[in-house]
Short mmCIF file of C-alpha atoms and ligand atoms in Angstrom, two decimals:
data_model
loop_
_atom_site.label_atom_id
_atom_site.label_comp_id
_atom_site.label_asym_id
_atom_site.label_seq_id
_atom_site.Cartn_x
_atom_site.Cartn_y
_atom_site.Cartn_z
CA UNK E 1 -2.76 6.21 -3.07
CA UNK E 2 1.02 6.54 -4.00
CA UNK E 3 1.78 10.28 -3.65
CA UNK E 4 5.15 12.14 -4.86
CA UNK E 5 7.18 11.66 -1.74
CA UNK E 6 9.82 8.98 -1.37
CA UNK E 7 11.77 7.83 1.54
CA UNK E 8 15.57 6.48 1.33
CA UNK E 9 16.74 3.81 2.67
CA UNK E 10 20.63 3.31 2.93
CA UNK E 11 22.42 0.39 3.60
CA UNK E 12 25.97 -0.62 3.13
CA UNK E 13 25.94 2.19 0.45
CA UNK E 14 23.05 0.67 -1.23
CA UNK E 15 20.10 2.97 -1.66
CA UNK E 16 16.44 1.86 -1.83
CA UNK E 17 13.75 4.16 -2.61
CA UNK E 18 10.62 3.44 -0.63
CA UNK E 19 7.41 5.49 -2.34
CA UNK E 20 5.65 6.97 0.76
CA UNK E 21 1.73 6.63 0.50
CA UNK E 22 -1.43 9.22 1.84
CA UNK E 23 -4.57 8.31 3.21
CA UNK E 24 -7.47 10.58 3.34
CA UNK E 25 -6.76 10.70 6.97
CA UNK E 26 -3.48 9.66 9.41
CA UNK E 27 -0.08 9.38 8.88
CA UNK E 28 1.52 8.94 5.67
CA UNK E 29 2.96 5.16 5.61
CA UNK E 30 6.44 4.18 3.87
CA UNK E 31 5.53 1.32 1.19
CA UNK E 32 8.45 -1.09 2.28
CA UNK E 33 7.53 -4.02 0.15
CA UNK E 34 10.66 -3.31 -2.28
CA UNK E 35 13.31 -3.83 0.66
CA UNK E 36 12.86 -8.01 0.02
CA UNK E 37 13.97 -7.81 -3.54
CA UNK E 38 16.85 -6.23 -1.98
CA UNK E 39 17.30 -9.01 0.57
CA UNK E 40 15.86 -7.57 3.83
CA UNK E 41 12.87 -7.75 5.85
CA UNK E 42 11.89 -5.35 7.79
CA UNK E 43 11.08 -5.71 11.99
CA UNK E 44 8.11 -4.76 13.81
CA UNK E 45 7.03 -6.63 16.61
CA UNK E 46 3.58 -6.54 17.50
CA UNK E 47 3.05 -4.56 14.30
CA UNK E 48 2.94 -1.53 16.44
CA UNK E 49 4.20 0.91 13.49
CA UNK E 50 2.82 -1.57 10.13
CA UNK E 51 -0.08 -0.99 8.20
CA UNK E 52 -1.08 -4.18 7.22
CA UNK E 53 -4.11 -3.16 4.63
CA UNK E 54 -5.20 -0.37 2.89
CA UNK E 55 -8.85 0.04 4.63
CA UNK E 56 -11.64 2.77 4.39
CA UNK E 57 -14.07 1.23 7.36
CA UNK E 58 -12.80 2.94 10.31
CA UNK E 59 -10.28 5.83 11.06
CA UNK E 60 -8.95 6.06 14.82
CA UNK E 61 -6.49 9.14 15.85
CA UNK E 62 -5.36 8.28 19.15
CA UNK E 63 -3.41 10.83 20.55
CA UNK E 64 -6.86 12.85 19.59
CA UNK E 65 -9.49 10.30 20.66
CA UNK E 66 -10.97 9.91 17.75
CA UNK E 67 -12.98 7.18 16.56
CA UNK E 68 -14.90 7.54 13.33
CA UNK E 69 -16.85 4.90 11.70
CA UNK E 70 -17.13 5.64 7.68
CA UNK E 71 -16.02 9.08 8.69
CA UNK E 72 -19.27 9.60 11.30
CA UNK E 73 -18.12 10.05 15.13
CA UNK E 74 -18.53 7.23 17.51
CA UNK E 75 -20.23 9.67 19.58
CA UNK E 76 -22.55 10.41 17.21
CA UNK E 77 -23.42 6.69 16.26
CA UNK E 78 -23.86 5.93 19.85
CA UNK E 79 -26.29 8.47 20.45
CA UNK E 80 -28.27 9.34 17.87
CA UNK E 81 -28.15 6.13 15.63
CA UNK E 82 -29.14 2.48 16.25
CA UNK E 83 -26.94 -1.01 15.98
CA UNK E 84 -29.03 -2.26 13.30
CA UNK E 85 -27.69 1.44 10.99
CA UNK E 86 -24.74 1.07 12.16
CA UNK E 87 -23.98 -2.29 10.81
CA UNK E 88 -25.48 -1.48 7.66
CA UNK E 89 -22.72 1.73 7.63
CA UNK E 90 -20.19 -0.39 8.47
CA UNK E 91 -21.00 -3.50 5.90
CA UNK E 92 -21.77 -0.91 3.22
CA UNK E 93 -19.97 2.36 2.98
CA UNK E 94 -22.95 4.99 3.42
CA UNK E 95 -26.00 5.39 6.00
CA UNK E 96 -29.13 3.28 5.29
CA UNK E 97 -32.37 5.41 3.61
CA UNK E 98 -35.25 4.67 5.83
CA UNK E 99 -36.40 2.01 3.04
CA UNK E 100 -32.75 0.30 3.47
CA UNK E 101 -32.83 0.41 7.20
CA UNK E 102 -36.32 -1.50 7.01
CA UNK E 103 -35.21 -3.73 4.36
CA UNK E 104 -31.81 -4.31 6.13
CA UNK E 105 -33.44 -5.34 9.57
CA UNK E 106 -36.10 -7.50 8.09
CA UNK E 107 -33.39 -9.20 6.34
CA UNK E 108 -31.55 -9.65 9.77
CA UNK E 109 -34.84 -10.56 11.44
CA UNK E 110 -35.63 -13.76 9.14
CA UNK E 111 -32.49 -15.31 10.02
CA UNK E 112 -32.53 -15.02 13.99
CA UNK E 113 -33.01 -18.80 14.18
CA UNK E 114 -30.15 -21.17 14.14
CA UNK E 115 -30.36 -24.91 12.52
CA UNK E 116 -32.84 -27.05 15.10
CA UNK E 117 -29.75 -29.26 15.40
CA UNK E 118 -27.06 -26.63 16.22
CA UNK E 119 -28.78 -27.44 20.24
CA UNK E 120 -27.39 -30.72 20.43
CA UNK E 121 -23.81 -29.26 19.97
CA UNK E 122 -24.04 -27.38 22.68
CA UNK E 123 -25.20 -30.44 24.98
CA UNK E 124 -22.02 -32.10 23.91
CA UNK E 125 -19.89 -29.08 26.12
CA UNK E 126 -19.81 -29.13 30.16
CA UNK E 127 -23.01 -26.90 31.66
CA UNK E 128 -19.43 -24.71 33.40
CA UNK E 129 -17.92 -24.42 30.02
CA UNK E 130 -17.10 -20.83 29.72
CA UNK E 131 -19.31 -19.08 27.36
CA UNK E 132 -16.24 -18.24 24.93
CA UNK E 133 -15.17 -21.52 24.29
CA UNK E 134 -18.78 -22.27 23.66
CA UNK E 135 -19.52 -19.74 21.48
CA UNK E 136 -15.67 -20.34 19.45
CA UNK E 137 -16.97 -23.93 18.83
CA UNK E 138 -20.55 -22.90 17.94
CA UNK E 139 -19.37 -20.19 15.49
CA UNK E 140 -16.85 -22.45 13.52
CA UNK E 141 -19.44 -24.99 13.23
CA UNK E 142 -21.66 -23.01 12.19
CA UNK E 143 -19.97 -23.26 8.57
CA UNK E 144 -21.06 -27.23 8.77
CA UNK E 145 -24.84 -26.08 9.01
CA UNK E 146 -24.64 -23.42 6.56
CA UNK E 147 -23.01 -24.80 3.11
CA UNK E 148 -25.13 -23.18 0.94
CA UNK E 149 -23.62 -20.43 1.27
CA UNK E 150 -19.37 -20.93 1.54
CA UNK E 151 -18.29 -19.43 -1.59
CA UNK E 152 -16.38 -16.93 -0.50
CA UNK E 153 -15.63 -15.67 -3.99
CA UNK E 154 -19.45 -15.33 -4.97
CA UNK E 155 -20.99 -11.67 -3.41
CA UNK E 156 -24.03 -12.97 -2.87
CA UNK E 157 -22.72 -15.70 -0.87
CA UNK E 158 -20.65 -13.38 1.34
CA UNK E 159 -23.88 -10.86 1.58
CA UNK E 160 -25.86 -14.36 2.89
CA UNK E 161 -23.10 -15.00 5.44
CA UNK E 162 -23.14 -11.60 6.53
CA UNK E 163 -26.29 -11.61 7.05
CA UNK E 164 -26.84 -14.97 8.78
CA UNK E 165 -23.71 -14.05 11.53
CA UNK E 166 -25.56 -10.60 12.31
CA UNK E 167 -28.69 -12.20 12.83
CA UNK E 168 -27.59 -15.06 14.59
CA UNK E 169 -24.91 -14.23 17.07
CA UNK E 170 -27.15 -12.82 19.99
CA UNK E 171 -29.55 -16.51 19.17
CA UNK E 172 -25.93 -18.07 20.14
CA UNK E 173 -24.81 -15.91 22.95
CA UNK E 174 -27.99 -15.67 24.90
CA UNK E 175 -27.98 -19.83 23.70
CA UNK E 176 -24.46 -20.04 25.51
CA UNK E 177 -26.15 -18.25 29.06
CA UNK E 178 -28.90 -20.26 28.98
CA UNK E 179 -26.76 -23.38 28.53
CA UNK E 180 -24.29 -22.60 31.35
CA UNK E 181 -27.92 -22.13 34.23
CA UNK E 182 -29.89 -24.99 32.82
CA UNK E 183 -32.46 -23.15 31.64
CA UNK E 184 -34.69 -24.02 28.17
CA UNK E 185 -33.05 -22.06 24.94
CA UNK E 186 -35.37 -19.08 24.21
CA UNK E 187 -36.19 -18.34 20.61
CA UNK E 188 -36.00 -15.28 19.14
CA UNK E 189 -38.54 -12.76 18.17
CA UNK E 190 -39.05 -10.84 15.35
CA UNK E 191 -41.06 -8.38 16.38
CA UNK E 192 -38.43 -6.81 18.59
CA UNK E 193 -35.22 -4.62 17.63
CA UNK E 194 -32.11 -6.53 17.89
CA UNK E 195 -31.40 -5.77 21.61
CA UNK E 196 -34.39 -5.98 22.77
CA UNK E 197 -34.69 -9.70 20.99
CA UNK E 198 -31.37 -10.16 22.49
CA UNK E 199 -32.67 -9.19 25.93
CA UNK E 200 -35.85 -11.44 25.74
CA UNK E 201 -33.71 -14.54 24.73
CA UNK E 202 -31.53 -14.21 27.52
CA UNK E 203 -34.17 -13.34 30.25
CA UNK E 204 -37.48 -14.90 29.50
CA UNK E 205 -38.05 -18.47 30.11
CA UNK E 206 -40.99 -20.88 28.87
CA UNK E 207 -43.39 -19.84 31.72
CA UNK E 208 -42.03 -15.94 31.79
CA UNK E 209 -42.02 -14.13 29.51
CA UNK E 210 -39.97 -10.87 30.24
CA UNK E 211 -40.90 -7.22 29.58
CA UNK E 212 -37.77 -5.62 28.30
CA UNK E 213 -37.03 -2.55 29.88
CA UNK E 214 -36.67 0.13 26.77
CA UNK E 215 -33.67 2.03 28.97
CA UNK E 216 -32.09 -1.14 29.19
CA UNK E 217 -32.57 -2.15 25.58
CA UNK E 218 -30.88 0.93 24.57
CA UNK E 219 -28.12 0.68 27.00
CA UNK E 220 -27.52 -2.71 24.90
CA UNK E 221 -28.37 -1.19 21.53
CA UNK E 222 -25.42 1.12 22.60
CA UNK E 223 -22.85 -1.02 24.17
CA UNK E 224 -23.30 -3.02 20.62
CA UNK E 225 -22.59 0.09 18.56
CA UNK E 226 -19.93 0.83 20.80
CA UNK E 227 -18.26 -2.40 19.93
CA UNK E 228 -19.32 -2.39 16.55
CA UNK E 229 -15.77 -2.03 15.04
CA UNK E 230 -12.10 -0.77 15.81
CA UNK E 231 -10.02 -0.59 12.79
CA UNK E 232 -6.91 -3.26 12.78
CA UNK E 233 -7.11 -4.33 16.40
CA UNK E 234 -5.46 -8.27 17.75
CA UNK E 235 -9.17 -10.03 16.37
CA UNK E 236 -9.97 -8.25 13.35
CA UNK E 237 -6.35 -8.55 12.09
CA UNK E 238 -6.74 -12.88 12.88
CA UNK E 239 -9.94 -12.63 10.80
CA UNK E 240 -8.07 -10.90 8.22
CA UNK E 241 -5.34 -13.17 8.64
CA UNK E 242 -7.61 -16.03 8.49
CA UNK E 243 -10.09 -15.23 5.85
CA UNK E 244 -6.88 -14.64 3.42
CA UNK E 245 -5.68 -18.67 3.10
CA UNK E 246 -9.39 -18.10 1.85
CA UNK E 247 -11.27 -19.90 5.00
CA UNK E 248 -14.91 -19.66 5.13
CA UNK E 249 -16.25 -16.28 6.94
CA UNK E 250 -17.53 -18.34 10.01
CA UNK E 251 -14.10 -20.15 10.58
CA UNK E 252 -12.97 -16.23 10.32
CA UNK E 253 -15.09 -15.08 12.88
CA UNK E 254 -14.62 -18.29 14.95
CA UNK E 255 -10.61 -17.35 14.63
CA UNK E 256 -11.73 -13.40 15.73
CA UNK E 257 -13.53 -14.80 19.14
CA UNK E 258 -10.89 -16.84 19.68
CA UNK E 259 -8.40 -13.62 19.44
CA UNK E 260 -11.00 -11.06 21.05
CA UNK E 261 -10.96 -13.60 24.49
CA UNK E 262 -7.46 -12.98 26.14
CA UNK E 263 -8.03 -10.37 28.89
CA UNK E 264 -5.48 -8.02 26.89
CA UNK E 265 -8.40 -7.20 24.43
CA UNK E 266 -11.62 -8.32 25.13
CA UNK E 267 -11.77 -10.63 28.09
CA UNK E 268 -10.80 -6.70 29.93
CA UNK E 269 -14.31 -6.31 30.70
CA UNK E 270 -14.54 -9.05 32.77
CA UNK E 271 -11.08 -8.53 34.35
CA UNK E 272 -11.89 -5.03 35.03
CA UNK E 273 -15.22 -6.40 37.22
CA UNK E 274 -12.43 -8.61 38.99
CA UNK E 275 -10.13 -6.72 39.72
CA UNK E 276 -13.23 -4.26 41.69
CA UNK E 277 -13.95 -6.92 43.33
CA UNK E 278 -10.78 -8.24 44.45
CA UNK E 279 -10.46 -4.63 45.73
CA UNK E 280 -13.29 -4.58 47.59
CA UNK E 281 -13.58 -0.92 49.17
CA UNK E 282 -12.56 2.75 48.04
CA UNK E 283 -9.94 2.28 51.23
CA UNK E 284 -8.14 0.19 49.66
CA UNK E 285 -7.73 1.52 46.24
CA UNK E 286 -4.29 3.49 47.02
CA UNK E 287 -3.01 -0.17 47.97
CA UNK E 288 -4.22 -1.84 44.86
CA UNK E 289 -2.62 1.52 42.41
CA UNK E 290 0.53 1.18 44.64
CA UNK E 291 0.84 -2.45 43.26
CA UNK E 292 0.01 -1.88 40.18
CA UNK E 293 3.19 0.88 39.67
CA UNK E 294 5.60 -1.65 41.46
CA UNK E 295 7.74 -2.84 38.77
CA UNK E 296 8.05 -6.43 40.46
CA UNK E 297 4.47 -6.63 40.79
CA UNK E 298 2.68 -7.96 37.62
CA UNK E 299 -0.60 -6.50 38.76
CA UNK E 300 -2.69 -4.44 35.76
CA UNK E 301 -5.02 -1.91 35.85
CA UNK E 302 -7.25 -3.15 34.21
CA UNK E 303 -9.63 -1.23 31.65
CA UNK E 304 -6.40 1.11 31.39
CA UNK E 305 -4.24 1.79 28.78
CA UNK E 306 -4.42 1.10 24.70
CA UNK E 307 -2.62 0.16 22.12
CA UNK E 308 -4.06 3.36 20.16
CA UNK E 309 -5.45 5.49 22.64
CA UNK E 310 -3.04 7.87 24.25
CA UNK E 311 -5.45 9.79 25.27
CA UNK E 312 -9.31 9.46 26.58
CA UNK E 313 -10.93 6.39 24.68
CA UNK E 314 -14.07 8.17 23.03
CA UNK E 315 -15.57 5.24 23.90
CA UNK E 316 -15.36 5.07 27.53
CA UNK E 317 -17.12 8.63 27.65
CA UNK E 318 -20.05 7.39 25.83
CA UNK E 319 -20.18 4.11 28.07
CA UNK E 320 -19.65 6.58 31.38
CA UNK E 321 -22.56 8.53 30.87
CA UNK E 322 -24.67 5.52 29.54
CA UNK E 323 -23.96 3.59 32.76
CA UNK E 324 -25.14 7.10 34.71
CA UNK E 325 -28.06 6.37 32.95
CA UNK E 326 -29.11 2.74 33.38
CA UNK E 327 -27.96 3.04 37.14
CA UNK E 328 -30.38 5.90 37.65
CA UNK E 329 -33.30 4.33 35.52
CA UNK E 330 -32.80 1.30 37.52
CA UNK E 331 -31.94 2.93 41.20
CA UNK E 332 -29.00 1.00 41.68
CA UNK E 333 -26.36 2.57 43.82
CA UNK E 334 -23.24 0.41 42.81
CA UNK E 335 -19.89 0.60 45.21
CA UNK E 336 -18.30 -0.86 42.56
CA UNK E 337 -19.21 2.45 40.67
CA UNK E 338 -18.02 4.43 43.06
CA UNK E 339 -14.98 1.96 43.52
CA UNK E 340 -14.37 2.56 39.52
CA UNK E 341 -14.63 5.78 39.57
CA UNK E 342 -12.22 6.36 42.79
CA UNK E 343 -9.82 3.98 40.81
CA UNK E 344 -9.76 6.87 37.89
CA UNK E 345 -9.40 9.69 39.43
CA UNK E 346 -6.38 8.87 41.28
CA UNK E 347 -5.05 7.22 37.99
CA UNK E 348 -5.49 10.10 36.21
CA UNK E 349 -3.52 12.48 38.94
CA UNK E 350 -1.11 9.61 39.51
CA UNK E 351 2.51 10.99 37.05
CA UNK E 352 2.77 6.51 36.27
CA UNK E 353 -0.24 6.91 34.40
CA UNK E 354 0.10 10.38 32.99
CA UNK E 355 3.50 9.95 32.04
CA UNK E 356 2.67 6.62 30.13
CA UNK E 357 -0.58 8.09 28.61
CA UNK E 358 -2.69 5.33 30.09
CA UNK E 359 -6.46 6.32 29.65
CA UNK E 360 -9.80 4.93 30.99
CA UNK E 361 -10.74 2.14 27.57
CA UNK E 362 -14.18 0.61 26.47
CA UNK E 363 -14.13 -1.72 28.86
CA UNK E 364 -13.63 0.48 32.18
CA UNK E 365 -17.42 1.26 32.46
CA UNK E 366 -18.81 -1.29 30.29
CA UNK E 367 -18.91 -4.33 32.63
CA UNK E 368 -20.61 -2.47 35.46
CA UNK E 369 -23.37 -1.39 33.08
CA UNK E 370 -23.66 -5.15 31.90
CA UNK E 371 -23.99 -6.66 35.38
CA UNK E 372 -26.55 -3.60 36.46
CA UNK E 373 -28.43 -5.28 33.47
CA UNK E 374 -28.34 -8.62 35.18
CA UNK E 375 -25.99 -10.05 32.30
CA UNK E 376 -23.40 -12.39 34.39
CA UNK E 377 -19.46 -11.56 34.20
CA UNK E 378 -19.15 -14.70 32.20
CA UNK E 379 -20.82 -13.37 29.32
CA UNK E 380 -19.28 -10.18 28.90
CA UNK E 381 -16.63 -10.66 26.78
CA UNK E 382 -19.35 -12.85 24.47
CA UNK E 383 -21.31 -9.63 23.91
CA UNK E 384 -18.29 -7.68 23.26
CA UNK E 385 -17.80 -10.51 20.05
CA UNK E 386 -21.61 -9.87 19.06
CA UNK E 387 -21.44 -6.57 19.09
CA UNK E 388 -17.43 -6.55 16.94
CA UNK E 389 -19.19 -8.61 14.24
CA UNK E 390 -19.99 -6.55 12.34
CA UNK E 391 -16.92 -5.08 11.98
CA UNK E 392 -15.03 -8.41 11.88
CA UNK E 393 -17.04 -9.00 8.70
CA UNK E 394 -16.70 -5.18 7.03
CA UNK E 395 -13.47 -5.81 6.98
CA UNK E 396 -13.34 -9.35 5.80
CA UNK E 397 -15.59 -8.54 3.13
CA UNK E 398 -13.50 -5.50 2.36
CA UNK E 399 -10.33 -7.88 1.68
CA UNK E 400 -12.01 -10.53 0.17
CA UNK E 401 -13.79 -7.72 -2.56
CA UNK E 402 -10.55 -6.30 -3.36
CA UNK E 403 -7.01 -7.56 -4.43
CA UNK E 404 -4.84 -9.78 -1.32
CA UNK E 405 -2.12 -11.69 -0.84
CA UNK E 406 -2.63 -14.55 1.99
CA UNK E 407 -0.67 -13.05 5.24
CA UNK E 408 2.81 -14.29 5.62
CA UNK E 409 4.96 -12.28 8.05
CA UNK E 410 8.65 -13.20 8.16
CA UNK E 411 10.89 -13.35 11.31
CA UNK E 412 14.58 -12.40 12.57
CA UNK E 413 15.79 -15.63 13.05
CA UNK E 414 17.84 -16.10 15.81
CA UNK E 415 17.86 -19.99 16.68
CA UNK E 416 20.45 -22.32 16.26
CA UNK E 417 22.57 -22.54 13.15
CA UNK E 418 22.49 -25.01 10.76
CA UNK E 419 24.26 -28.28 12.65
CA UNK E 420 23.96 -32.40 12.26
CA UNK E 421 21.55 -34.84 14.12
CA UNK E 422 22.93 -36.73 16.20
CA UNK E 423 21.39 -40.27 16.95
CA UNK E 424 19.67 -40.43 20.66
CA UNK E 425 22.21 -42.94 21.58
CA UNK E 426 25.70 -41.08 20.75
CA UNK E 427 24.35 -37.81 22.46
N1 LIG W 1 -1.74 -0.92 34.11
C1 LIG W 1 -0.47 -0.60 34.48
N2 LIG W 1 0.52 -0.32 33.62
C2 LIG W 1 0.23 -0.34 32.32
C3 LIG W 1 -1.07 -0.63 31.86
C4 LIG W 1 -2.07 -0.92 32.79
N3 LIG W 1 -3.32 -1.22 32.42
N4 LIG W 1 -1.07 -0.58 30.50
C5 LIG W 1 0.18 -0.25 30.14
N5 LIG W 1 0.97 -0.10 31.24
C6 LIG W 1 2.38 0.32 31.26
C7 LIG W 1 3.31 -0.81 30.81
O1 LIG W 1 3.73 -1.60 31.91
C8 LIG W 1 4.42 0.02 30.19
O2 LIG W 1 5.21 0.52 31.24
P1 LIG W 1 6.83 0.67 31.03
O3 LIG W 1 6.99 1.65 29.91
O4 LIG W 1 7.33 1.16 32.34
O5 LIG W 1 7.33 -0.70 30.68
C9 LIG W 1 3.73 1.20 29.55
O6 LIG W 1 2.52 1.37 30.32
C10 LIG W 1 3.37 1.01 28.09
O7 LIG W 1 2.61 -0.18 27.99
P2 LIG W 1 2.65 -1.19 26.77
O8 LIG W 1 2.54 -2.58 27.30
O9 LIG W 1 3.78 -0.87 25.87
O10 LIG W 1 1.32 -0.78 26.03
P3 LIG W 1 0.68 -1.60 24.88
O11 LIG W 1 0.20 -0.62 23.91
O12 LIG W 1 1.56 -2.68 24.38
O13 LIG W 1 -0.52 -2.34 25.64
C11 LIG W 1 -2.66 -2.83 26.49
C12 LIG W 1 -1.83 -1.94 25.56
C13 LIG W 1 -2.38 -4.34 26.22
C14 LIG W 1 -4.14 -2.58 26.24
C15 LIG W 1 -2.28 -2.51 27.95
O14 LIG W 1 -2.47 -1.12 28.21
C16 LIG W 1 -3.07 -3.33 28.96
O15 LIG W 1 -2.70 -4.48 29.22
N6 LIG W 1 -4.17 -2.77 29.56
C17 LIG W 1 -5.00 -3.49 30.49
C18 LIG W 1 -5.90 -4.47 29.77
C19 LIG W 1 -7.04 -3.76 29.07
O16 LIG W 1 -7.76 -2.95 29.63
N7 LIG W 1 -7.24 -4.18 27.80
C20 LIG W 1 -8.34 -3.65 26.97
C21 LIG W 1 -7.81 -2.89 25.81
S1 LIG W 1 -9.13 -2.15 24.95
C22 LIG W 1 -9.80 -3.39 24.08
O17 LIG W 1 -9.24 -4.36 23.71
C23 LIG W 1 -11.16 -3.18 23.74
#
């Protein structure tokens, strides 16, 4: 998308001309890539101001709080569509016709089971393993079960993989809780919608089966689609970074968990649900925000703050008024609700937070809606990779379709110059 603009570059007298590119959407973006035949890199740590792709899956304005997916609002996704849609949007450009949809979830219903044999990997981890490192080991193996289907340069292939990670992550996550409390692996079943079939596997047992509660099954439905994808964020940038030395998709996605888990992206959730409860009470939340403004203090708020956002995560809304609803449908009164939302509004008043544009994220609301659901503080972060995967494999699929290079960033060096060894016994 080269337009007629150019930037220039000038250094030591020596001008570059660096074409400047549009998008359909977002700032323009200088094309640097002809500074290194003119013996310079360029520095961005973090990769706060680099496009690293050209990408048409997901725009985000965040000084707006926008998220669209395929150019459809998250808000609208989350309330009027379903997961099962939106992964179809997000894996193929365009909403589903009603014929696609069914086509699309039968597809991802016939391949809910996982090889017999993937159970006996999971017996090899320790019953207090945490469900990530579970679910990063079951994931990456999963491309020594499914061979058939590794060629990463054959569509069909890809479409198979696709499919088979969809279907198969909540078998693995709700295989990963019922792991870690002893309890019999559930199989899926077919009949339900993906949530619901997520719900059942994690809550019914042998001699129960449980009765999923529909307000809760959409409270999941919609805590997936929120999830479902986020443009270039830490994991989907690893799976990129991964799938281009060419890996198979399930080492990519393996790669993405193993990204999403630190507690600056998605292990938040379950920090934010610590963090309440280290707090304890509402009278004790000017003490806790007091902390987390002292400089010397390395205290977070946690579920605070973006990388994007400077502004309201659209996200967060939707989750806010979705955990409104499961608490009422269930008649839970939650202090740690109450707790949160204490915690926000003084944030929001408080000129550290203002003045630093540091927001409410996904994962402010999400965790207390996932606990009212009975899902342990463990697991959260697991459901936050079910419900990205989708989105981690859009945008795999969208590099491996089209032209790449395998990722190689360079570095300012600034190490020790070039010198001689010495032996151990002269030094
Ligand atoms: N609590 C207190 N201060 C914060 C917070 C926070 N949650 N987030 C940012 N700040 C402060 C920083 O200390 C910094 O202050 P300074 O300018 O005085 O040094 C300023 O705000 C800017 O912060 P950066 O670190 O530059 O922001 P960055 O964009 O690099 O970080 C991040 C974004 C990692 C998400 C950060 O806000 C954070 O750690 N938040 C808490 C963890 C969290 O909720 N993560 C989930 C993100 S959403 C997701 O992954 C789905």
């Amino acid at each position: 998308m080269s337009g007629s603009k150019t930037a220039t570059l000038t250094i030591d007298g020596q001008t570059i001309n660096l074409p400047i590119q549009s998008g359909t959407l977002g700032p323009d973006v200088i094309d640097v890539k002809d500074v290194l035949a003119k013996g310079y890199f360029t520095f961005d740590p973090g990769f706060v101001a680099t496009a690293s792709c050209e990408s048409k899956i997901t725009y985000i304005d965040g000084d707006q709080g926008i998220l669209l997916h395929r150019g459809y609002p998250i808000e609208q996704l989350a309330t009027q569509s379903s997961y099962a849609e939106v992964c179809y949007l997000l894996l193929n450009g365009e909403l589903p016709s009603a014929s696609q949809l069914q086509e699309f979830s039968e597809r991802v219903s016939n391949h809910t089971m996982v090889h017999e044999q993937l159970q006996f990997f999971y017996r090899g981890f320790r019953r207090d393993a945490h469900p990530m490192a579970v679910m990063c080991g079951v994931i990456g193996a999963l491309s020594a079960f499914y061979h058939d289907s590794l060629d990463i340069k054959n569509p069909e292939h890809r479409n198979i993989s696709a499919i088979r990670l969809i279907a198969k992550m909540p078998t693995i996550a709700a295989m990963c809780y019922k792991y870690s409390v002893g309890q019999p692996f559930i199989y899926p079943r077919n009949d339900l919608d993906y949530a619901s079939n997520f719900l059942h596997m994690m809550f019914s047992t042998p001699c129960a089966e449980t009765e999923v509660n529909p307000v809760l099954a959409r409270a999941m439905d919609r805590i997936f689609i929120l999830h479902a994808d986020h443009e270039q964020n830490a994991s989907t940038s690893t799976v990129r970074m991964a799938g281009s030395t060419d890996a198979n998709p399930f080492a990519c996605i393996a790669a993405g968990i193993a990204a999403l888990w630190g507690p600056s992206h998605g292990g938040a959730n379950e920090a934010v649900l610590r963090m309440l409860g280290e707090i304890g009470s509402a009278d004790r939340v000017e003490d806790f925000v007091r902390r987390v403004k002292d400089k010397s203090d390395s205290t977070k708020l946690m579920g605070f703050g973006h990388r994007v956002y400077k502004n309201f995560d659209p996200r967060a809304k939707v989750m806010k008024q979705t955990c409104d609803e499961v608490l009422n449908a269930l008649g839970i009164h939650d202090p740690q609700l109450e707790l949160a939302m204490k915690l926000e509004e003084i944030a929001l008043k408080d000129d550290y937070f203002v003045s630093r544009k540091l927001y409410p994220n996904v994962d402010f609301y999400s965790g207390i809606i996932l606990k009212a659901i009975g899902i342990p503080m463990s697991m959260f972060t697991v459901i936050f990779a079910l419900g990205r995967t989708p989105g981690w494999i859009a945008h795999w699929q969208e590099m491996i379709a089209n032209p790449y290079k395998i990722a190689r960033p360079r570095q300012l060096y600034t190490g020790a110059t070039q010198r001689d060894y010495v032996r151990v016994d002269q030094r």
